[in-house]
Amino acid sequence: MKTSIQIEVRPTEIDVMGHVNNAKYLEYMEWSREDWYNKAGLPFDVFVEMGMGTVTANININYRKEAKLGQKLTVSTEPVRKGRSSYVLKHEIYNESGELVADAEVVNVVIDLKARKSVPLPEALAKQFES
């Protein structure tokens, strides 16, 4: 399942170069990831009930085009691949003109909340990677 959210670039997200600060793109992607989990029926509290959580292990981001104040951006999230305890979500950010602003692959790991160690993906999450 691919999901997307719409955002508008705010003044607090602009750096001294007059465009969106690089760290803000990670926040945009995090907001989109949260939306993806919710639409997949896997909000944070569902993981907690299973005694599990998800942590980000790696992010590879490509900054393609600058975004500026007031621009409306579309941030999408979709599952790419899964392993035993890890999985990859892909993000793309487009501007109003349909130009790719940034894209990234984010590696997440499912952990046992008490042991703080990786565990196999729960079935409900693994299903999200089936075609």
PDB file of C-alpha atoms in Angstrom:
ATOM      1  CA  MET A   1       0.000   0.000   0.000  1.00  0.00           C
ATOM      2  CA  LYS A   2       1.297   3.433  -0.943  1.00  0.00           C
ATOM      3  CA  THR A   3       0.111   6.429   1.055  1.00  0.00           C
ATOM      4  CA  SER A   4       0.774  10.153   0.839  1.00  0.00           C
ATOM      5  CA  ILE A   5       0.328  13.300   2.860  1.00  0.00           C
ATOM      6  CA  GLN A   6       0.292  16.954   1.831  1.00  0.00           C
ATOM      7  CA  ILE A   7       2.278  19.612   3.660  1.00  0.00           C
ATOM      8  CA  GLU A   8       3.037  23.294   3.219  1.00  0.00           C
ATOM      9  CA  VAL A   9       6.550  24.558   3.919  1.00  0.00           C
ATOM     10  CA  ARG A  10       6.498  26.841   6.979  1.00  0.00           C
ATOM     11  CA  PRO A  11       8.856  29.711   7.909  1.00  0.00           C
ATOM     12  CA  THR A  12      10.443  27.709  10.752  1.00  0.00           C
ATOM     13  CA  GLU A  13      11.574  25.056   8.246  1.00  0.00           C
ATOM     14  CA  ILE A  14      13.712  27.425   6.165  1.00  0.00           C
ATOM     15  CA  ASP A  15      17.466  27.751   6.687  1.00  0.00           C
ATOM     16  CA  VAL A  16      19.894  30.611   5.957  1.00  0.00           C
ATOM     17  CA  MET A  17      20.067  29.513   2.298  1.00  0.00           C
ATOM     18  CA  GLY A  18      16.370  30.356   1.895  1.00  0.00           C
ATOM     19  CA  HIS A  19      15.208  26.785   1.332  1.00  0.00           C
ATOM     20  CA  VAL A  20      14.032  23.879   3.491  1.00  0.00           C
ATOM     21  CA  ASN A  21      16.718  22.763   5.934  1.00  0.00           C
ATOM     22  CA  ASN A  22      17.986  19.272   5.143  1.00  0.00           C
ATOM     23  CA  ALA A  23      16.900  17.882   8.533  1.00  0.00           C
ATOM     24  CA  LYS A  24      13.287  18.911   7.911  1.00  0.00           C
ATOM     25  CA  TYR A  25      12.975  16.434   5.051  1.00  0.00           C
ATOM     26  CA  LEU A  26      13.539  13.663   7.588  1.00  0.00           C
ATOM     27  CA  GLU A  27      10.660  15.046   9.655  1.00  0.00           C
ATOM     28  CA  TYR A  28       8.405  15.192   6.602  1.00  0.00           C
ATOM     29  CA  MET A  29       9.213  11.545   5.920  1.00  0.00           C
ATOM     30  CA  GLU A  30       8.589  10.613   9.547  1.00  0.00           C
ATOM     31  CA  TRP A  31       5.147  12.254   9.392  1.00  0.00           C
ATOM     32  CA  SER A  32       4.379  10.297   6.227  1.00  0.00           C
ATOM     33  CA  ARG A  33       5.634   7.051   7.798  1.00  0.00           C
ATOM     34  CA  GLU A  34       3.335   7.589  10.788  1.00  0.00           C
ATOM     35  CA  ASP A  35       0.425   8.097   8.389  1.00  0.00           C
ATOM     36  CA  TRP A  36       1.376   4.871   6.554  1.00  0.00           C
ATOM     37  CA  TYR A  37       1.397   2.878   9.816  1.00  0.00           C
ATOM     38  CA  ASN A  38      -2.003   4.303  10.774  1.00  0.00           C
ATOM     39  CA  LYS A  39      -3.565   3.511   7.387  1.00  0.00           C
ATOM     40  CA  ALA A  40      -2.073   0.006   7.547  1.00  0.00           C
ATOM     41  CA  GLY A  41      -3.884  -0.512  10.867  1.00  0.00           C
ATOM     42  CA  LEU A  42      -0.582  -0.508  12.746  1.00  0.00           C
ATOM     43  CA  PRO A  43      -0.554   2.623  14.899  1.00  0.00           C
ATOM     44  CA  PHE A  44       1.960   2.859  17.736  1.00  0.00           C
ATOM     45  CA  ASP A  45      -0.425   1.500  20.373  1.00  0.00           C
ATOM     46  CA  VAL A  46      -0.958  -1.731  18.392  1.00  0.00           C
ATOM     47  CA  PHE A  47       2.782  -2.405  18.472  1.00  0.00           C
ATOM     48  CA  VAL A  48       2.880  -1.619  22.191  1.00  0.00           C
ATOM     49  CA  GLU A  49       0.060  -4.105  22.826  1.00  0.00           C
ATOM     50  CA  MET A  50       2.238  -6.742  21.110  1.00  0.00           C
ATOM     51  CA  GLY A  51       5.206  -5.709  23.262  1.00  0.00           C
ATOM     52  CA  MET A  52       6.992  -4.440  20.184  1.00  0.00           C
ATOM     53  CA  GLY A  53       8.225  -1.202  18.709  1.00  0.00           C
ATOM     54  CA  THR A  54       9.964  -0.043  15.556  1.00  0.00           C
ATOM     55  CA  VAL A  55      13.255   1.799  15.346  1.00  0.00           C
ATOM     56  CA  THR A  56      14.972   3.444  12.417  1.00  0.00           C
ATOM     57  CA  ALA A  57      18.310   1.788  11.684  1.00  0.00           C
ATOM     58  CA  ASN A  58      19.366   3.574   8.490  1.00  0.00           C
ATOM     59  CA  ILE A  59      18.228   6.345   6.180  1.00  0.00           C
ATOM     60  CA  ASN A  60      19.669   6.978   2.729  1.00  0.00           C
ATOM     61  CA  ILE A  61      18.287  10.250   1.409  1.00  0.00           C
ATOM     62  CA  ASN A  62      18.791  11.999  -1.907  1.00  0.00           C
ATOM     63  CA  TYR A  63      18.180  15.734  -2.062  1.00  0.00           C
ATOM     64  CA  ARG A  64      17.098  16.413  -5.650  1.00  0.00           C
ATOM     65  CA  LYS A  65      15.643  19.928  -5.748  1.00  0.00           C
ATOM     66  CA  GLU A  66      15.256  22.669  -3.201  1.00  0.00           C
ATOM     67  CA  ALA A  67      11.866  23.412  -1.653  1.00  0.00           C
ATOM     68  CA  LYS A  68      10.988  26.919  -0.561  1.00  0.00           C
ATOM     69  CA  LEU A  69       8.655  28.759   1.776  1.00  0.00           C
ATOM     70  CA  GLY A  70       4.964  28.266   1.062  1.00  0.00           C
ATOM     71  CA  GLN A  71       5.399  25.412  -1.383  1.00  0.00           C
ATOM     72  CA  LYS A  72       2.957  22.562  -1.078  1.00  0.00           C
ATOM     73  CA  LEU A  73       4.686  19.194  -1.011  1.00  0.00           C
ATOM     74  CA  THR A  74       3.386  15.649  -1.356  1.00  0.00           C
ATOM     75  CA  VAL A  75       5.224  13.046   0.721  1.00  0.00           C
ATOM     76  CA  SER A  76       4.601   9.388  -0.108  1.00  0.00           C
ATOM     77  CA  THR A  77       5.489   6.186   1.713  1.00  0.00           C
ATOM     78  CA  GLU A  78       5.443   2.650   0.375  1.00  0.00           C
ATOM     79  CA  PRO A  79       6.860  -0.701   1.436  1.00  0.00           C
ATOM     80  CA  VAL A  80       9.842  -1.956  -0.555  1.00  0.00           C
ATOM     81  CA  ARG A  81      11.194  -5.141   1.018  1.00  0.00           C
ATOM     82  CA  LYS A  82      11.292  -7.059   4.264  1.00  0.00           C
ATOM     83  CA  GLY A  83      13.717  -9.283   6.079  1.00  0.00           C
ATOM     84  CA  ARG A  84      13.340 -11.307   9.261  1.00  0.00           C
ATOM     85  CA  SER A  85      13.202  -8.359  11.654  1.00  0.00           C
ATOM     86  CA  SER A  86      13.888  -5.416   9.345  1.00  0.00           C
ATOM     87  CA  TYR A  87      11.985  -3.785   6.528  1.00  0.00           C
ATOM     88  CA  VAL A  88      12.471  -0.924   4.108  1.00  0.00           C
ATOM     89  CA  LEU A  89      10.029   1.894   3.388  1.00  0.00           C
ATOM     90  CA  LYS A  90      10.534   4.223   0.436  1.00  0.00           C
ATOM     91  CA  HIS A  91       9.686   7.907   0.603  1.00  0.00           C
ATOM     92  CA  GLU A  92       9.340  10.418  -2.213  1.00  0.00           C
ATOM     93  CA  ILE A  93       8.681  14.127  -1.873  1.00  0.00           C
ATOM     94  CA  TYR A  94       7.260  16.038  -4.847  1.00  0.00           C
ATOM     95  CA  ASN A  95       6.556  19.746  -5.253  1.00  0.00           C
ATOM     96  CA  GLU A  96       3.406  21.255  -6.793  1.00  0.00           C
ATOM     97  CA  SER A  97       4.969  21.030 -10.263  1.00  0.00           C
ATOM     98  CA  GLY A  98       5.431  17.281  -9.897  1.00  0.00           C
ATOM     99  CA  GLU A  99       9.207  17.567  -9.567  1.00  0.00           C
ATOM    100  CA  LEU A 100      10.991  15.130  -7.280  1.00  0.00           C
ATOM    101  CA  VAL A 101      12.413  17.127  -4.364  1.00  0.00           C
ATOM    102  CA  ALA A 102      13.851  14.267  -2.293  1.00  0.00           C
ATOM    103  CA  ASP A 103      13.637  10.520  -1.960  1.00  0.00           C
ATOM    104  CA  ALA A 104      14.883   8.031   0.595  1.00  0.00           C
ATOM    105  CA  GLU A 105      14.887   4.438   1.685  1.00  0.00           C
ATOM    106  CA  VAL A 106      14.469   3.942   5.419  1.00  0.00           C
ATOM    107  CA  VAL A 107      15.483   0.696   7.114  1.00  0.00           C
ATOM    108  CA  ASN A 108      13.423  -0.024  10.221  1.00  0.00           C
ATOM    109  CA  VAL A 109      13.787  -2.835  12.735  1.00  0.00           C
ATOM    110  CA  VAL A 110      11.108  -4.373  14.943  1.00  0.00           C
ATOM    111  CA  ILE A 111      12.252  -4.753  18.545  1.00  0.00           C
ATOM    112  CA  ASP A 112      10.976  -6.318  21.739  1.00  0.00           C
ATOM    113  CA  LEU A 113      10.256  -3.333  23.984  1.00  0.00           C
ATOM    114  CA  LYS A 114      11.512  -5.023  27.162  1.00  0.00           C
ATOM    115  CA  ALA A 115      14.577  -6.848  25.831  1.00  0.00           C
ATOM    116  CA  ARG A 116      15.424  -3.994  23.415  1.00  0.00           C
ATOM    117  CA  LYS A 117      16.470  -6.596  20.837  1.00  0.00           C
ATOM    118  CA  SER A 118      15.241  -7.303  17.335  1.00  0.00           C
ATOM    119  CA  VAL A 119      12.366  -9.742  16.824  1.00  0.00           C
ATOM    120  CA  PRO A 120      10.662 -11.143  13.703  1.00  0.00           C
ATOM    121  CA  LEU A 121       8.163  -8.891  11.948  1.00  0.00           C
ATOM    122  CA  PRO A 122       4.628  -9.368  13.256  1.00  0.00           C
ATOM    123  CA  GLU A 123       2.326 -10.945  10.668  1.00  0.00           C
ATOM    124  CA  ALA A 124       0.237  -7.779  10.269  1.00  0.00           C
ATOM    125  CA  LEU A 125       3.349  -5.836   9.250  1.00  0.00           C
ATOM    126  CA  ALA A 126       4.781  -8.585   7.038  1.00  0.00           C
ATOM    127  CA  LYS A 127       1.485  -8.675   5.092  1.00  0.00           C
ATOM    128  CA  GLN A 128       2.054  -5.062   3.994  1.00  0.00           C
ATOM    129  CA  PHE A 129       4.919  -6.287   1.790  1.00  0.00           C
ATOM    130  CA  GLU A 130       2.868  -8.777  -0.207  1.00  0.00           C
ATOM    131  CA  SER A 131       2.034  -7.763  -3.771  1.00  0.00           C
TER     132      SER A 131
END
